[in-house]
XYZ file of C-alpha atoms in Angstrom:
167
model
C -47.333 -3.667 -33.231
C -49.958 -1.882 -30.910
C -51.650 1.445 -30.599
C -52.312 0.812 -27.016
C -49.830 3.068 -24.979
C -50.297 1.224 -21.670
C -49.890 -2.197 -23.454
C -46.781 -1.111 -25.207
C -45.115 0.219 -22.119
C -46.055 -2.951 -20.181
C -44.691 -5.517 -22.715
C -42.104 -3.862 -24.816
C -38.397 -3.693 -24.499
C -38.410 -0.665 -26.975
C -41.016 1.688 -28.099
C -41.348 3.562 -31.263
C -43.419 6.672 -31.180
C -44.602 7.825 -34.728
C -46.129 11.101 -36.033
C -47.785 11.234 -39.464
C -45.604 8.137 -40.621
C -42.353 9.605 -39.153
C -40.401 8.234 -36.264
C -40.458 10.792 -33.325
C -38.501 8.860 -30.781
C -37.255 5.181 -30.074
C -36.318 3.985 -26.647
C -37.030 1.921 -23.570
C -40.550 2.920 -22.160
C -38.688 4.448 -19.066
C -36.443 6.546 -21.371
C -39.395 7.857 -23.192
C -41.264 8.816 -20.195
C -38.322 10.318 -18.318
C -36.956 12.312 -21.291
C -39.254 12.670 -24.281
C -37.469 14.137 -27.137
C -40.165 16.260 -28.652
C -43.199 18.153 -27.719
C -45.298 15.469 -29.773
C -43.930 12.680 -27.673
C -44.309 14.532 -24.468
C -48.008 15.196 -25.333
C -48.471 11.634 -26.633
C -47.440 10.437 -23.225
C -50.064 12.738 -21.419
C -47.733 15.481 -20.370
C -49.318 19.040 -20.297
C -46.813 21.441 -19.173
C -45.190 22.244 -22.394
C -44.126 25.869 -23.230
C -42.739 27.261 -26.423
C -39.089 28.441 -25.686
C -36.511 30.855 -27.230
C -32.923 30.329 -26.034
C -31.285 33.056 -23.914
C -28.017 31.408 -22.667
C -26.102 28.165 -22.840
C -24.374 28.534 -19.370
C -26.485 28.121 -17.598
C -28.986 26.704 -20.066
C -31.786 29.340 -19.965
C -34.792 30.065 -22.334
C -37.558 32.572 -22.447
C -40.953 31.225 -22.068
C -44.566 32.701 -21.414
C -43.651 32.298 -17.669
C -40.736 34.415 -17.907
C -36.907 33.098 -18.199
C -36.266 29.622 -17.033
C -33.166 27.686 -16.194
C -33.539 24.094 -17.557
C -31.765 20.769 -17.949
C -30.147 20.560 -21.400
C -30.422 17.198 -23.415
C -27.211 15.184 -23.907
C -27.296 16.282 -27.603
C -29.197 18.620 -29.660
C -29.563 22.280 -30.300
C -31.532 24.960 -28.570
C -34.979 24.198 -27.245
C -38.071 24.811 -29.255
C -40.042 23.859 -26.115
C -39.547 23.232 -22.475
C -41.333 20.338 -20.551
C -41.906 21.391 -16.853
C -42.571 17.990 -15.099
C -45.314 18.195 -12.601
C -43.004 17.246 -9.683
C -40.908 20.323 -10.631
C -42.833 22.662 -8.602
C -42.246 23.401 -4.882
C -44.460 25.889 -2.902
C -42.396 28.643 -1.388
C -43.230 30.353 1.892
C -43.586 34.230 1.944
C -40.084 35.620 1.686
C -38.393 32.301 0.794
C -36.136 32.215 -2.333
C -35.797 29.528 -4.924
C -34.819 28.961 -8.618
C -37.371 29.726 -11.570
C -39.675 31.495 -9.209
C -43.208 32.056 -10.535
C -46.245 33.718 -8.818
C -49.972 32.378 -9.600
C -53.188 31.560 -8.121
C -54.574 28.105 -7.346
C -57.376 27.263 -9.736
C -58.147 23.852 -8.733
C -56.967 21.037 -6.300
C -57.699 17.312 -6.874
C -56.861 14.782 -4.073
C -55.401 11.644 -5.503
C -54.433 9.761 -2.481
C -50.638 10.015 -2.273
C -50.534 13.316 -4.006
C -52.765 16.118 -5.258
C -52.932 17.756 -8.778
C -52.921 21.519 -8.337
C -53.824 23.686 -11.377
C -52.201 27.045 -11.030
C -52.823 30.160 -13.080
C -49.553 31.922 -13.575
C -49.177 35.450 -14.582
C -47.536 35.898 -18.058
C -44.273 37.663 -18.315
C -45.758 41.013 -18.737
C -47.893 40.446 -15.713
C -51.109 40.632 -17.686
C -52.062 37.335 -19.355
C -52.218 34.097 -17.376
C -51.029 30.823 -18.527
C -52.852 27.540 -17.127
C -50.105 25.120 -15.689
C -51.299 21.856 -14.498
C -48.730 20.914 -11.696
C -48.674 17.663 -9.729
C -47.395 18.562 -6.353
C -46.501 16.026 -3.830
C -47.067 16.897 -0.139
C -46.568 15.006 3.068
C -49.851 14.219 4.786
C -49.553 16.816 7.511
C -48.582 19.558 5.092
C -50.978 22.510 4.683
C -52.212 22.865 1.010
C -53.226 26.228 -0.465
C -56.988 26.863 -0.930
C -58.592 27.339 -4.419
C -58.311 31.290 -5.087
C -55.250 31.515 -2.944
C -52.162 33.081 -4.346
C -48.962 30.895 -4.356
C -45.316 31.426 -5.176
C -43.623 28.447 -6.747
C -40.028 27.421 -7.467
C -39.559 25.098 -10.481
C -36.571 22.962 -10.082
C -34.339 23.104 -13.171
C -33.506 19.494 -12.972
C -37.172 18.687 -13.763
C -37.471 21.153 -16.778
C -36.210 19.568 -19.867
C -35.659 20.799 -23.517
C -37.727 19.434 -26.261
C -37.653 19.810 -30.075
């Protein structure tokens, strides 16, 4: 038994994540990281892009969020989503006039160089165009690709294969 997440992931064949004495999820470390079952597990693993969701359709799987309607990858089992997890690698920058899936518009709030990738925080206008929702996205770029400056507007496509249903 350990309470150190890094240690558990390094040495364990299976990990149990508990919340207030109840088991949230059991699985191999890679399973938990790649497909957290609940918003609690995702937050416990350090994931930030978790949005409340209301189901809209089953085919394709689509839910209403503060960013607008999003198509997502359904879980193998389970009911409609309570939340959607947008993995940091889900976002792709679109050029003006370029189309994509799950398109959202926002403004770059912060860029942090991390060597192989940058973490870009984007403020995305809410569904009504009024409020803004801070979404922290890890975008991977080739070394020669031009990156947006802080304050610059961006258009993003969020890949449904990297948006997951959470309970």
